[in-house]
Coordinates of C-alpha atoms in Angstrom, one line a residue:
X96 CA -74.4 -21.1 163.4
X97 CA -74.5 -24.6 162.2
X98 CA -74.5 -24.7 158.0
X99 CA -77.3 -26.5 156.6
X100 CA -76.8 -30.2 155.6
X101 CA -78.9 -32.8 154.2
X102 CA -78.4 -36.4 154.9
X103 CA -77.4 -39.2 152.8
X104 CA -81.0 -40.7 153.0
X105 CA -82.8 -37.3 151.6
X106 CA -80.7 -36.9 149.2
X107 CA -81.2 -40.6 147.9
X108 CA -85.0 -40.2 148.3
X109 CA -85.4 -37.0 146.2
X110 CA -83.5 -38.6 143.5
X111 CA -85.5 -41.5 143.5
X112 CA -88.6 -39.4 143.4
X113 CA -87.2 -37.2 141.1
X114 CA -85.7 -39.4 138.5
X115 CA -88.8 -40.9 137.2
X116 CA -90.5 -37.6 136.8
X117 CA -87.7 -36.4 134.8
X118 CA -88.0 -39.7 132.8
X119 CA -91.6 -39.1 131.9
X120 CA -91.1 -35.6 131.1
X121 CA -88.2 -36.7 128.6
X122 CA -90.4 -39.1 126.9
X123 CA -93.4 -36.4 126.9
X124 CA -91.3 -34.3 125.1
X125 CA -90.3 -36.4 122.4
X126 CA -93.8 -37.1 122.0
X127 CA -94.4 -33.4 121.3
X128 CA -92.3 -33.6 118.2
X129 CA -94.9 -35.8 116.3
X130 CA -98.1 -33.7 117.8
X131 CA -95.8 -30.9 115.9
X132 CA -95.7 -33.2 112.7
X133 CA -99.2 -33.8 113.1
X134 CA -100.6 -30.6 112.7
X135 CA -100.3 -29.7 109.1
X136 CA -101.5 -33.6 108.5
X137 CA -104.3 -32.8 109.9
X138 CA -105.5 -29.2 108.1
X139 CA -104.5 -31.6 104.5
X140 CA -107.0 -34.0 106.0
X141 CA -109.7 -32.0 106.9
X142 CA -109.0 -29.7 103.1
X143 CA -109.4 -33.3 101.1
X144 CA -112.6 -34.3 103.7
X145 CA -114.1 -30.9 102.5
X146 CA -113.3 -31.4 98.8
X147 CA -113.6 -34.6 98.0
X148 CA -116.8 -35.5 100.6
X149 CA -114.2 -38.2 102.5
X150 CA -111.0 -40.0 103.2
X151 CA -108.2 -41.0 100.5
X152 CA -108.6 -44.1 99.6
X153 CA -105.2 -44.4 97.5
X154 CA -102.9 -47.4 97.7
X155 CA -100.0 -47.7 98.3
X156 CA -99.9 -45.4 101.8
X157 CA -97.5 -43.1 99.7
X158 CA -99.7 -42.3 96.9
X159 CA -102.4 -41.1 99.8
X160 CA -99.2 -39.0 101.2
X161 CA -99.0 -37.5 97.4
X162 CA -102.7 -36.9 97.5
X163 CA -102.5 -34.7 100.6
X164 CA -99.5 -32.9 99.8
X165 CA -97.9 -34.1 102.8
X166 CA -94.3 -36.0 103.1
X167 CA -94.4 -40.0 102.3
X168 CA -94.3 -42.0 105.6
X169 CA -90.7 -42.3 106.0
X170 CA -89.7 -38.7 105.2
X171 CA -91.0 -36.6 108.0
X172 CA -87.0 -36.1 108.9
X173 CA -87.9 -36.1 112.6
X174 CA -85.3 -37.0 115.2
X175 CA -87.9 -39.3 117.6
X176 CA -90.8 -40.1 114.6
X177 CA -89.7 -43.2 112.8
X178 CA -92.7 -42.7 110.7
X179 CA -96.2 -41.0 110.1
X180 CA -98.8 -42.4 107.9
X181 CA -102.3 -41.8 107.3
X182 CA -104.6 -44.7 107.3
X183 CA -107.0 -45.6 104.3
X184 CA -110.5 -44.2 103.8
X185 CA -110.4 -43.0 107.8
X186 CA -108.3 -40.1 107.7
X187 CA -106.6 -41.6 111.2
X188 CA -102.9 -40.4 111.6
X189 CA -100.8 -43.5 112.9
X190 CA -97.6 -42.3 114.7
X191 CA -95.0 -45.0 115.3
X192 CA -92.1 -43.7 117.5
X193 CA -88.5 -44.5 116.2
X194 CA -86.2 -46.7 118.3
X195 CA -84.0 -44.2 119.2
X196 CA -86.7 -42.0 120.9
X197 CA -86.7 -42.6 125.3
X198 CA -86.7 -46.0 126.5
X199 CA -90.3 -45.3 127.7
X200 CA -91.8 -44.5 124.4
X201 CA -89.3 -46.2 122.0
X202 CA -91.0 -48.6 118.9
X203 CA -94.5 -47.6 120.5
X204 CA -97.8 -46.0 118.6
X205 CA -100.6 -43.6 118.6
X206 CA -102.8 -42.8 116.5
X207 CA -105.0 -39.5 116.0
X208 CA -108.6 -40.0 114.9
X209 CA -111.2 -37.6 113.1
X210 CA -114.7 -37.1 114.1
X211 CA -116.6 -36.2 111.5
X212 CA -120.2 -34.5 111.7
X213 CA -122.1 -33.2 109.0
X214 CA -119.4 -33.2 105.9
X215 CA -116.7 -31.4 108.8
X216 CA -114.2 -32.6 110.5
X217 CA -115.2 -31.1 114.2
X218 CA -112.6 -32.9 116.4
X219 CA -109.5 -35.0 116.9
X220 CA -109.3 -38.0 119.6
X221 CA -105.8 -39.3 120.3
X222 CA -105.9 -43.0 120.8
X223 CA -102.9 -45.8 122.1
X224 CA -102.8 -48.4 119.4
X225 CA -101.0 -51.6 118.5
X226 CA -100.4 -55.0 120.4
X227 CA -99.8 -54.4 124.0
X228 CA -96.1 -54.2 123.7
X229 CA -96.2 -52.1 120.8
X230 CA -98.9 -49.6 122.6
X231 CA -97.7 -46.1 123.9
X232 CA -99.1 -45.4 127.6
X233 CA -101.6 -43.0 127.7
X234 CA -99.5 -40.6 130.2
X235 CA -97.3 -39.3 127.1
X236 CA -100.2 -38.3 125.3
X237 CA -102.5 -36.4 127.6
X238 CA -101.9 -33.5 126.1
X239 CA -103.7 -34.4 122.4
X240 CA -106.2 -36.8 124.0

């Protein structure tokens, strides 16, 4: 009986195929930390919509944090989340990715957006934004789009 073997060449393939998948699913999984952030943002923003018939319109960003009852920008203490603010009078959630997160998403943005119908909040749509260089691929974010 001869033992199975795999040649150089397959082996050197199924890396290369493998790597970049792995890749991806690294990055798609630091992504999932601010999705996790995200959620209570998003029940504060659709309590104020209800109560107060729209979006904070507080300035500075941190006084609109205070008016949720939600963690200033910078103080989400997340490992991959640089910061988290919401934006003024549109209830969007703007996610910038720290610098330390993977190479694939590092320093890039999303942003979640309300659709609002009939005083409620009814849906979510999760959006790329920023310049080009500065815009996280869609790929790592399928999952809230």
């Amino acid at each position: 009986m001869i033992p199975y073997s795999v040649d150089l060449f397959e082996k050197r393939e199924s890396t290369l195929i493998a790597l970049p998948l792995y890749n991806k699913y690294a990055a798609r999984t630091e992504v999932t930390e601010a999705l996790i952030l995200i959620g209570p943002i998003k029940q504060a923003l659709m309590l104020y919509y209800q109560e107060n018939g729209g979006f904070s319109s507080q300035e500075p960003v941190n006084d609109r944090h205070d008016a949720l009852g939600i963690p200033r920008r910078d103080d989400f203490g997340a490992d991959y989340v640089r910061r988290i603010q919401v934006q003024r009078n549109t209830g969007r959630i703007r996610v910038f990715m720290d610098n330390a997160a993977h190479p694939l998403i590092a320093g890039k943005r999303f942003e979640m957006r309300p659709t609002e119908n009939l005083g409620v909040i009814t849906s979510w749509a999760c959006v790329p934004v920023g310049n080009q260089d500065r815009r996280i691929d869609g790929e790592f974010i399928k999952s809230c789009m």
